[in-house]
Tab-separated table of C-alpha atoms in Angstrom:
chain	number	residue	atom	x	y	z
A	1	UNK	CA	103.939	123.192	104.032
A	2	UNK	CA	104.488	119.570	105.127
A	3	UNK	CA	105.373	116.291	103.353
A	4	UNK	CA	102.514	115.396	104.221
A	5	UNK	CA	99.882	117.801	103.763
A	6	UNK	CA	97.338	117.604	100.941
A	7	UNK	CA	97.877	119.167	98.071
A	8	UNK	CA	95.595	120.422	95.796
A	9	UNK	CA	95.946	121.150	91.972
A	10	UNK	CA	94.469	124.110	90.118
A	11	UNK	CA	91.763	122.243	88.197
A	12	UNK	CA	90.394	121.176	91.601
A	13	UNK	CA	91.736	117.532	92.235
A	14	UNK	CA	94.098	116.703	94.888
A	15	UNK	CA	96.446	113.954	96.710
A	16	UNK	CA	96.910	112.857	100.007
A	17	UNK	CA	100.673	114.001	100.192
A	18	UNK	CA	103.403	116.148	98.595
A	19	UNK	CA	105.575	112.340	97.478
A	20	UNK	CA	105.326	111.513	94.660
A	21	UNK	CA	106.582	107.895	92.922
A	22	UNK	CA	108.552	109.854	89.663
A	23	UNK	CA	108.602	107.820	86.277
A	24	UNK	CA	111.256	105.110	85.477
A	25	UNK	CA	111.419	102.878	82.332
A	26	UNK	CA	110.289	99.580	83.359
A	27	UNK	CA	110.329	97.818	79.855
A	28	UNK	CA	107.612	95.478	81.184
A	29	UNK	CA	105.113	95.510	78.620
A	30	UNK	CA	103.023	92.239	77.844
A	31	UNK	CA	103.034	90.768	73.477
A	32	UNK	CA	100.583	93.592	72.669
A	33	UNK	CA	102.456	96.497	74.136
A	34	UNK	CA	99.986	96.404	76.778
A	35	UNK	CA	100.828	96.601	80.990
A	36	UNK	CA	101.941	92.864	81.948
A	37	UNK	CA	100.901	90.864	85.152
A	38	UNK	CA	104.349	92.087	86.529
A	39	UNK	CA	103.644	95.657	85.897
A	40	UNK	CA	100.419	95.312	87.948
A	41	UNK	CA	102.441	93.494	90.362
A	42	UNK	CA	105.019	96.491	90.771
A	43	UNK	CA	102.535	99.373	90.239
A	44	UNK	CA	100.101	97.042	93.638
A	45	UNK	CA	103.447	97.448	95.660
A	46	UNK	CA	104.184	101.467	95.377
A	47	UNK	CA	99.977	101.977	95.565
A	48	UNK	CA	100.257	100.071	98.907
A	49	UNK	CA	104.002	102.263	100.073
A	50	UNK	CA	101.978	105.287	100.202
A	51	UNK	CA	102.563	107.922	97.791
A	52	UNK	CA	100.234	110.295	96.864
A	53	UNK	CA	101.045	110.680	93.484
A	54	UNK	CA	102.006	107.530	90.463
A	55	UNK	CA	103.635	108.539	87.820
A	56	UNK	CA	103.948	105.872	85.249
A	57	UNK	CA	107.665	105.272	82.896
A	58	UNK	CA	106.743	106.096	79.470
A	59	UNK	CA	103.870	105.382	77.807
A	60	UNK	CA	104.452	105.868	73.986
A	61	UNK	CA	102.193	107.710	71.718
A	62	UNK	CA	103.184	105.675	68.917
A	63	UNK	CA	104.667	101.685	68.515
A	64	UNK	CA	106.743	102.741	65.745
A	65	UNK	CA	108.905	105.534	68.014
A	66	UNK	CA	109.720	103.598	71.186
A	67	UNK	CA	112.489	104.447	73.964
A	68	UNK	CA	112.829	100.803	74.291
A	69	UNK	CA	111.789	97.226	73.304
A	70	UNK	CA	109.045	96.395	75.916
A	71	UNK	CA	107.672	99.481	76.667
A	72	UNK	CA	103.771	100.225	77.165
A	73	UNK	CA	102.053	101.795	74.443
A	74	UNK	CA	98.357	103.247	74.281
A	75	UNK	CA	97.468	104.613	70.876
A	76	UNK	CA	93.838	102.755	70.137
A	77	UNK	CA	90.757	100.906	72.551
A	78	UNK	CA	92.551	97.636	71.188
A	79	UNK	CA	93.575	96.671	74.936
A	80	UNK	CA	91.687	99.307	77.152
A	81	UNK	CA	90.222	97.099	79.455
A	82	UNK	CA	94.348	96.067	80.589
A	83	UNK	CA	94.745	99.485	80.890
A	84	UNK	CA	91.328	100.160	82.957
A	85	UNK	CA	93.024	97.099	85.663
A	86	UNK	CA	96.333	99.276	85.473
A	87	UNK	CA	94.396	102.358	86.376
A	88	UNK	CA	92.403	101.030	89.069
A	89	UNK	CA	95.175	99.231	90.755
A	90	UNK	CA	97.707	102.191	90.850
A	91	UNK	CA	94.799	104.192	92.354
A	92	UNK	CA	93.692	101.739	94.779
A	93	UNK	CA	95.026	103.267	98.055
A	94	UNK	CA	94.156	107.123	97.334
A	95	UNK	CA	96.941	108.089	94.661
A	96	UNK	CA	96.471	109.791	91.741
A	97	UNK	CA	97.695	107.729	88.606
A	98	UNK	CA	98.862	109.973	85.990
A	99	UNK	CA	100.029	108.348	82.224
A	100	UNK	CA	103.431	109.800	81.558
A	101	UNK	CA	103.369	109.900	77.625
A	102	UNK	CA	106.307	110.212	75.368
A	103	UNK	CA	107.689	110.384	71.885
A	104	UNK	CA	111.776	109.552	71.819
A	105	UNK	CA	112.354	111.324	68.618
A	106	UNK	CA	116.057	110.453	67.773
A	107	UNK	CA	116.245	108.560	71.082
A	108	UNK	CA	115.199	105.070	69.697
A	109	UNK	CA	117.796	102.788	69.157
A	110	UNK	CA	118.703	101.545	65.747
A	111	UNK	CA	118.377	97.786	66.165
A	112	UNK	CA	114.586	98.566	66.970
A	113	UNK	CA	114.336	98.883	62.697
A	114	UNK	CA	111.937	101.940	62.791
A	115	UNK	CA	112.757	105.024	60.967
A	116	UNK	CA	114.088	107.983	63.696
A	117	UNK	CA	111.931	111.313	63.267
A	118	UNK	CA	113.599	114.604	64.969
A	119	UNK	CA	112.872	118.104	64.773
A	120	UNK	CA	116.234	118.416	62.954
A	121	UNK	CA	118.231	115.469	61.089
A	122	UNK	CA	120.876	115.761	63.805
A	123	UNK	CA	122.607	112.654	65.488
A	124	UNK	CA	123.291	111.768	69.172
A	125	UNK	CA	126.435	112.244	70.334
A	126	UNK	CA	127.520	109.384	72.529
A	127	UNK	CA	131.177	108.984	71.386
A	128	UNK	CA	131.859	105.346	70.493
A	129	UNK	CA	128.227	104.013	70.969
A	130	UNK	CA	126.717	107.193	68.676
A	131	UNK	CA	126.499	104.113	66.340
A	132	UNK	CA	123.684	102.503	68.360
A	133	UNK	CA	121.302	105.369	66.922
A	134	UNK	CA	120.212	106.511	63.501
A	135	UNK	CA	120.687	109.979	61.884
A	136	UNK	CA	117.012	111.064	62.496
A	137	UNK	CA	114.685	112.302	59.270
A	138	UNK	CA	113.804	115.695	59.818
A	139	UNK	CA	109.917	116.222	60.469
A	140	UNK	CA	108.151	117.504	57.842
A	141	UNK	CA	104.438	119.899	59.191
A	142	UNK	CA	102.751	116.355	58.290
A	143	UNK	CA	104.947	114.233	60.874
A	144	UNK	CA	104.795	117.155	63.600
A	145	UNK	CA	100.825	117.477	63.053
A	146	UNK	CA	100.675	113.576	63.441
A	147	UNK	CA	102.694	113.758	66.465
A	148	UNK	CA	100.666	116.467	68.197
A	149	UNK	CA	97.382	114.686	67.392
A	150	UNK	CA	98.842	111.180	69.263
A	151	UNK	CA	100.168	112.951	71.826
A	152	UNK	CA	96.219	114.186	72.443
A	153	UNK	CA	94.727	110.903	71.300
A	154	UNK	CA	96.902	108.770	74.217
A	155	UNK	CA	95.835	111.311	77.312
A	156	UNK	CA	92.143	110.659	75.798
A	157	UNK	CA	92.258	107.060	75.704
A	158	UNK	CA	94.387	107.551	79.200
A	159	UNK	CA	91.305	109.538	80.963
A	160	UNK	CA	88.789	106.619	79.490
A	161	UNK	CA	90.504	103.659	81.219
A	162	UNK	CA	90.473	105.662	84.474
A	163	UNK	CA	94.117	107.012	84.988
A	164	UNK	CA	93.333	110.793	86.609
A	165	UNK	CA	96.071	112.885	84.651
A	166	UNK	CA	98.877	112.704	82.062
A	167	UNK	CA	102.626	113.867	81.941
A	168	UNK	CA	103.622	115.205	78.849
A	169	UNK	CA	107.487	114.472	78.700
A	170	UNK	CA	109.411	117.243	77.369
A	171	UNK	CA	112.721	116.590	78.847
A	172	UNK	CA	115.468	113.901	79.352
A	173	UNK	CA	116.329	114.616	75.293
A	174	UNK	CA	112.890	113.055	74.202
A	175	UNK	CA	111.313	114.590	71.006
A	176	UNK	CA	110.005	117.888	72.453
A	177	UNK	CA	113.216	118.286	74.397
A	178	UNK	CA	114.622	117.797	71.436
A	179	UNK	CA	112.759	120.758	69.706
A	180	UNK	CA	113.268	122.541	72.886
A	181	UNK	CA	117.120	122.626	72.472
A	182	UNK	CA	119.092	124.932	69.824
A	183	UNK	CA	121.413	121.928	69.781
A	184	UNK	CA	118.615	119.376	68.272
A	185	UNK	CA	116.931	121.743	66.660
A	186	UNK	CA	118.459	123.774	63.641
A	187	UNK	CA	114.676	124.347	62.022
A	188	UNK	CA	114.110	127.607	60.052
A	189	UNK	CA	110.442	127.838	59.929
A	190	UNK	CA	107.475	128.052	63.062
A	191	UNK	CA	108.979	124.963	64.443
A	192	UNK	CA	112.193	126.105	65.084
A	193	UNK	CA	114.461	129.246	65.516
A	194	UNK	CA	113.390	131.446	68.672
A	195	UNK	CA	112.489	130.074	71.612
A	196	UNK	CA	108.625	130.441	70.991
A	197	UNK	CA	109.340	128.468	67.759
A	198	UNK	CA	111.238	125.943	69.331
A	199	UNK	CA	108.195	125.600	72.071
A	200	UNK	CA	105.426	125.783	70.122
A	201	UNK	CA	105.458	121.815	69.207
A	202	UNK	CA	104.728	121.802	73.171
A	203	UNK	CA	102.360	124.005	73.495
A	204	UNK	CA	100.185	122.665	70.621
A	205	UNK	CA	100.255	119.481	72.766
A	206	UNK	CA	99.212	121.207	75.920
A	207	UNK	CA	95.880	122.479	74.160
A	208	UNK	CA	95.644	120.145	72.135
A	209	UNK	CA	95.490	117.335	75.413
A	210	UNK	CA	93.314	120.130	76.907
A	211	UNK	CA	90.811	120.231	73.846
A	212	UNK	CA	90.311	116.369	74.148
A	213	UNK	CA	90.133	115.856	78.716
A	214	UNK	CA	87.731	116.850	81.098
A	215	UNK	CA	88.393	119.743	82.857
A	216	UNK	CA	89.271	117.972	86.558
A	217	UNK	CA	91.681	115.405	84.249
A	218	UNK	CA	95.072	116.413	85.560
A	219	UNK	CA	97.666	117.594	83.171
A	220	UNK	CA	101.246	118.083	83.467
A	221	UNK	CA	104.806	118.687	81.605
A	222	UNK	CA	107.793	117.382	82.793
A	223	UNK	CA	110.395	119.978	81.892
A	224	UNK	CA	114.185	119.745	81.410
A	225	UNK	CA	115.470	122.370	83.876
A	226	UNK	CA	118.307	122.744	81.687
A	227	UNK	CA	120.576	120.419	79.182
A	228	UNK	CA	123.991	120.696	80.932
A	229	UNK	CA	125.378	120.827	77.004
A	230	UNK	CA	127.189	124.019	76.531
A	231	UNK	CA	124.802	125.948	73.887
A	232	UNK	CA	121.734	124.399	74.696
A	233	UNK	CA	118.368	124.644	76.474
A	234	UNK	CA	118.755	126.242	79.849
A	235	UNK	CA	117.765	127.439	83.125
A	236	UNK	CA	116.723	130.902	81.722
A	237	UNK	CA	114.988	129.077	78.608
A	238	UNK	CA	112.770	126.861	81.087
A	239	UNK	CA	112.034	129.819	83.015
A	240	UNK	CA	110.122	131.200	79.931
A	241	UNK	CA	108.667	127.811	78.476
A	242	UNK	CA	106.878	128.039	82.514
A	243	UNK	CA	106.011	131.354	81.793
A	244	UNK	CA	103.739	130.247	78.240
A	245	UNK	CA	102.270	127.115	79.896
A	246	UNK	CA	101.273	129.716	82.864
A	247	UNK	CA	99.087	131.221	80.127
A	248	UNK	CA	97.372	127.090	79.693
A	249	UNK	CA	95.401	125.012	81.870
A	250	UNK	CA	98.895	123.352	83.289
A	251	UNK	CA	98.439	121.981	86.756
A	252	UNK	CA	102.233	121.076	87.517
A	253	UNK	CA	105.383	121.456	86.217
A	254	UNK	CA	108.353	118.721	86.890
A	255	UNK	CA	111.542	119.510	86.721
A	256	UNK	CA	114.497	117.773	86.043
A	257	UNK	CA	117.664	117.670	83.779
A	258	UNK	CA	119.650	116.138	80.963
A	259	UNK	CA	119.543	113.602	78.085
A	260	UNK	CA	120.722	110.660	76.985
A	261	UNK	CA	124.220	112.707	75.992
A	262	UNK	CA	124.416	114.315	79.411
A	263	UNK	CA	122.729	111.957	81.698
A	264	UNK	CA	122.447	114.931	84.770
A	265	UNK	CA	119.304	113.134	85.439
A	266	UNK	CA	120.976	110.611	87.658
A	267	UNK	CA	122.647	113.329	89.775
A	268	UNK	CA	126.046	111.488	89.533
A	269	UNK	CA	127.870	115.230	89.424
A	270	UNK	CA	127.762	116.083	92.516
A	271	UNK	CA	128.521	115.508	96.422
A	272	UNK	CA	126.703	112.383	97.802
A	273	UNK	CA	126.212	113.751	100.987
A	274	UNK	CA	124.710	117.382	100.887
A	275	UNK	CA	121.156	118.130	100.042
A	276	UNK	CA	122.415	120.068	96.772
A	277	UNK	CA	123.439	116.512	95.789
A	278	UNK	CA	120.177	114.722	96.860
A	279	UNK	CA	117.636	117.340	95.800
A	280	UNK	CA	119.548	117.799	92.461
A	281	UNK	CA	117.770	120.287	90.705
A	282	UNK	CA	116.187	122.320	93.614
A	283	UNK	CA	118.158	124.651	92.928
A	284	UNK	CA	116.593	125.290	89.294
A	285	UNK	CA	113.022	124.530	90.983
A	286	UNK	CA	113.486	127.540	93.263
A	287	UNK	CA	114.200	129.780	90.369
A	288	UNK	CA	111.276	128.395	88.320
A	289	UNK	CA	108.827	128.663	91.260
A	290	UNK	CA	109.299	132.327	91.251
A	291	UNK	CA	107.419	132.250	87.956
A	292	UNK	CA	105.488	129.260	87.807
A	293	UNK	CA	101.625	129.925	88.842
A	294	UNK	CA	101.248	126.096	88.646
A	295	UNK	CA	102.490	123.532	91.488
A	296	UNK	CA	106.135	122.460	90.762
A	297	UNK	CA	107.746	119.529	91.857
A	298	UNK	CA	111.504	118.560	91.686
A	299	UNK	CA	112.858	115.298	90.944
A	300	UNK	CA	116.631	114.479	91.391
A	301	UNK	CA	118.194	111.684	93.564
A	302	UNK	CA	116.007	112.359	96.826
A	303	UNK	CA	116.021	109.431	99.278
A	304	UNK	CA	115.896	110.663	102.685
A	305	UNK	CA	112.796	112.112	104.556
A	306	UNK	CA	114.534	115.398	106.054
A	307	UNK	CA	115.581	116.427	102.522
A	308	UNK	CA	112.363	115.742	101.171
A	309	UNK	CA	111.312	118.085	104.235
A	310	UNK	CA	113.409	120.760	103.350
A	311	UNK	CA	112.251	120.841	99.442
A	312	UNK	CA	108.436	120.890	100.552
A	313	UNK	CA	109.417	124.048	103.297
A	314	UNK	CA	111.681	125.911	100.531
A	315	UNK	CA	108.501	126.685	99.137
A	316	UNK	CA	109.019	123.613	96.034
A	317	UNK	CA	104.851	121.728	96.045
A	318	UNK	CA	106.251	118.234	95.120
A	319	UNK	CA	108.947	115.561	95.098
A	320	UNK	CA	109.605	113.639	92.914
A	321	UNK	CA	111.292	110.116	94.040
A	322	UNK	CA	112.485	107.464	91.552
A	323	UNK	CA	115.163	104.830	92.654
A	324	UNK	CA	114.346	104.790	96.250
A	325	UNK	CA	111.699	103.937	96.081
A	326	UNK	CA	112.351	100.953	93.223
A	327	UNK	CA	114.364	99.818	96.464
A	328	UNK	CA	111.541	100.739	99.025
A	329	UNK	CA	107.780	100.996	97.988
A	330	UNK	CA	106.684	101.365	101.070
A	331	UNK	CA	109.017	104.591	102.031
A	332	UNK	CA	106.228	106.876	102.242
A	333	UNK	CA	104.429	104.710	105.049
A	334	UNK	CA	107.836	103.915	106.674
A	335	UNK	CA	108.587	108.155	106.873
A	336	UNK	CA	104.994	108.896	107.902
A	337	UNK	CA	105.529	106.212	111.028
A	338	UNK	CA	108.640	108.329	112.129
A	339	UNK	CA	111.507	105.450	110.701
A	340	UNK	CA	114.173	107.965	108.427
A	341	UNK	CA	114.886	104.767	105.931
A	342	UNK	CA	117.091	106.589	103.207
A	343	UNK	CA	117.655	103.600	100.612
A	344	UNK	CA	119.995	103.598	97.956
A	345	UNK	CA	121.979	101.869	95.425
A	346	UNK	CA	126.236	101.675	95.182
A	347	UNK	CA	127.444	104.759	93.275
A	348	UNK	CA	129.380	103.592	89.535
A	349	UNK	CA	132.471	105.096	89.333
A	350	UNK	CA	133.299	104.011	85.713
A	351	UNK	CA	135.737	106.160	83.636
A	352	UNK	CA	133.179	105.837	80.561
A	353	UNK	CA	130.383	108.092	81.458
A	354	UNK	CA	127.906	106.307	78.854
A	355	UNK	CA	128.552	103.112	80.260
A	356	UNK	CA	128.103	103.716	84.178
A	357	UNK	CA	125.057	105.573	82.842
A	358	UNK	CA	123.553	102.562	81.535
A	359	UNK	CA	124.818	100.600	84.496
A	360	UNK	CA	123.121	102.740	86.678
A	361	UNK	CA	119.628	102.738	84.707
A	362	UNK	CA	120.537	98.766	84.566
A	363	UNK	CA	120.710	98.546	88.585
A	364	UNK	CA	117.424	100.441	89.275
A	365	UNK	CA	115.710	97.932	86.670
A	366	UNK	CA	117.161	95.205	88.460
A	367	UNK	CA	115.120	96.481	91.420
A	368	UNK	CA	111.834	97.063	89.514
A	369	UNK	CA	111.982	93.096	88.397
A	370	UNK	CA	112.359	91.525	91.795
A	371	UNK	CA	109.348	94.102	92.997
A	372	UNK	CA	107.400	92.966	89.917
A	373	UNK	CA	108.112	89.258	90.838
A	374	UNK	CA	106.946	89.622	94.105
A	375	UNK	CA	110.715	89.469	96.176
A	376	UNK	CA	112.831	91.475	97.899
A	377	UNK	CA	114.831	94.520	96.155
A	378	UNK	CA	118.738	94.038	96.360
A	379	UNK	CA	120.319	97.300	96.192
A	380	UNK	CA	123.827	95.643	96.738
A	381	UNK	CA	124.404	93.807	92.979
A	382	UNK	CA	127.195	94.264	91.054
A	383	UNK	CA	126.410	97.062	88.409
A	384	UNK	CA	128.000	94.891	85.869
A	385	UNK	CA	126.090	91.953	86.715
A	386	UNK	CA	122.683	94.271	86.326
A	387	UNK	CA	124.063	95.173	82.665
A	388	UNK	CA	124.367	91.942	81.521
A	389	UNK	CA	121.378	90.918	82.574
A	390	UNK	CA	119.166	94.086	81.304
A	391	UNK	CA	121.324	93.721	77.959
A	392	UNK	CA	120.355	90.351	77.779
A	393	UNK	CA	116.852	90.543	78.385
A	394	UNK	CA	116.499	94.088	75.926
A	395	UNK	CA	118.125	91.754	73.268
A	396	UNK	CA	115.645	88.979	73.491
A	397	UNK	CA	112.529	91.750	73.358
A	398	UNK	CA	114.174	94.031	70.715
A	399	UNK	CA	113.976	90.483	68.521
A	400	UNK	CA	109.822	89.860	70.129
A	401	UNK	CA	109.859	93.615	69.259
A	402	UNK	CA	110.867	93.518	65.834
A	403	UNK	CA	108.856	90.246	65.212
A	404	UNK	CA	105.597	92.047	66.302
A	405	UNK	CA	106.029	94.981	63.947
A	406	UNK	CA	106.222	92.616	60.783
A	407	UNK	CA	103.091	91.878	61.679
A	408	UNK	CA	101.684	95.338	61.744
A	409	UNK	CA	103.505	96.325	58.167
């Protein structure tokens, strides 16, 4: 197998190559929740770079249970025809466009004023900014039935404006990660308890999404790999979670790693300059492709085109690429032409973990705005500068945020 070679899904549909653009959380939303100008702006530039695959960042499932102020949320036909643009322009070179959709559970930030729902009323862990969250209410069958049903409503509504698959997010700590992990989840009853309890809330999802989508609409989980958290959901538990969505009409599985508490999702952990390092969960994706009857792909700090060779030919379908290509759209065209461009940003080597995480996420934002404004990426600003800014400008929507839901109450 080659980068890129075709690849073709198991309900029939296929891309152009094995690279695709992973999700990141642009926080670009227009008034309504809707995709801005600038999203269309940002989503024309990586449709032009050449990947074969878009994923979107998160599209929520419900305006009430965001992962940030600003983010894009499909739940009725209020603003479909924005979304139909959105579509059409993310698929306008060949790629597939898939929705990724997304619940945070206790992941929502407690300024945003919306009650916190969680498969257990357990609190994040982030040492001094802990604070920054709620205690989540614990879901009662109600809330979890609710949940399920939006989760199924959004990839409906997500096949009618035109996008050609959805990615349900289970990892990263989100709500079903959160039910995923022993850690989150301290439930008792079908929801919680063994590991089929603790996946079922997934599962449901899967067929329920299934019930609702055409048979050559693409769907796909994007699965934590493992938590890094002593205790909680790991490499052996997301080998059998593969193993029950084998059994479903799943036509890839993504894997990556970590949560807001253990942020392994930004590869910081490990050597900069070996492919362990770059391809930062491969490891885990070899193990899981053992099992797996669907396509896998990895995605995990991969920025250079001989790495991305050697995760296609150790037998891995997909990668996954995130911040490289926030700094370089058009990487795919630029490897395909024979140039090895291997962009990335300055690596934050703050002694608070929690804050160099959010400077990192900060810096990769900082990217995504220039793209959506039409200018040049600068992978070379301070990381402190980038936090200021992105706190600045998740202030000012958290208050457009907050005045928008007073309207809907």
């Amino acid at each position: 197998m080659k980068v890129f070679e075709k690849l073709v899904f198991p309900n029939g549909s296929d891309i152009p190559n094995r690279i695709a653009k992973a999700a990141m959380e642009e926080n670009m939303a227009d008034i309504n929740h809707a995709p801005s100008e600038e999203l269309m702006r940002l989503y024309q530039a990586w449709a032009d770079g050449g990947v074969g695959l878009i994923i979107t960042g998160n599209v929520m499932v419900d305006r009430r249970a965001m992962t940030g102020p600003g983010g894009v949320v499909l739940e009725d036909e209020q603003h479909l025809d924005t979304f139909k643009r959105w579509a059409q322009i993310g698929r306008s070179k060949g790629a597939q466009v898939w929705l990724q959709i997304n619940h945070p559970g206790r992941q929502m930030q407690s300024n945003l004023g919306q009650d916190t729902w969680a498969p257990s009323a357990v609190a994040l862990d982030l040492g001094k900014m802990s604070d920054r969250f709620n205690t989540p209410i614990e879901m009662n069958h109600d809330m979890i039935q609710e949940v399920i049903d939006r989760f199924a409503n959004t990839a409906r509504l997500g096949e009618k404006a035109g996008f050609t698959g959805v990615e349900i997010h289970a990892a990263h700590g989100y709500l079903l990660s959160q039910f995923l992990s022993p850690l989150s989840n301290k439930r008792q009853d079908q929801w919680g308890g063994s590991l089929e309890n603790r996946a079922r809330i997934l599962i449901e999802i899967v067929k329920a999404v299934r019930a609702v989508v055409s048979e050559t609409f693409t769907v796909a989980v994007k699965l934590n790999s493992a938590d890094f958290q002593r205790g909680g959901f790991s490499a052996e538990d997301a080998q059998q979670v593969v193993q029950m969505l084998n059994e479903l009409a799943v036509d890839l599985v993504e894997l990556s790693g970590g949560s807001y508490e253990a942020p392994a999702m930004q590869g910081q952990a490990r050597d900069g300059r070996t492919l362990a390092r770059e391809a930062y969960f491969l490891e885990f994706a070899q193990e899981i492709r053992k099992v797996a009857k669907m396509p896998v792909m990895v995605t995990g700090g991969i920025r250079r085109k001989q790495v991305a060779e050697q995760v296609i030919e150790s037998g891995v379908d997909m990668v996954g690429i995130a911040t490289a290509l926030a700094i370089e759209p058009n990487l795919p065209n630029q490897w395909q032409q024979g140039q090895n461009t291997a962009p990335e940003l300055q690596p934050i080597h703050w002694k608070n973990k929690t804050l160099a995480s959010l400077a990192n996420m900060a810096t990769v934002k900082f990217q995504l705005r220039k793209l959506s404004l039409g200018k040049h990426p600068n992978p070379k600003v301070s990381p402190l500068w980038a936090l200021f800014l992105q706190q600045a400008t998740m202030a000012r929507r958290t208050r457009l945020y907050k005045n928008r839901m007073r309207h809907y109450a």
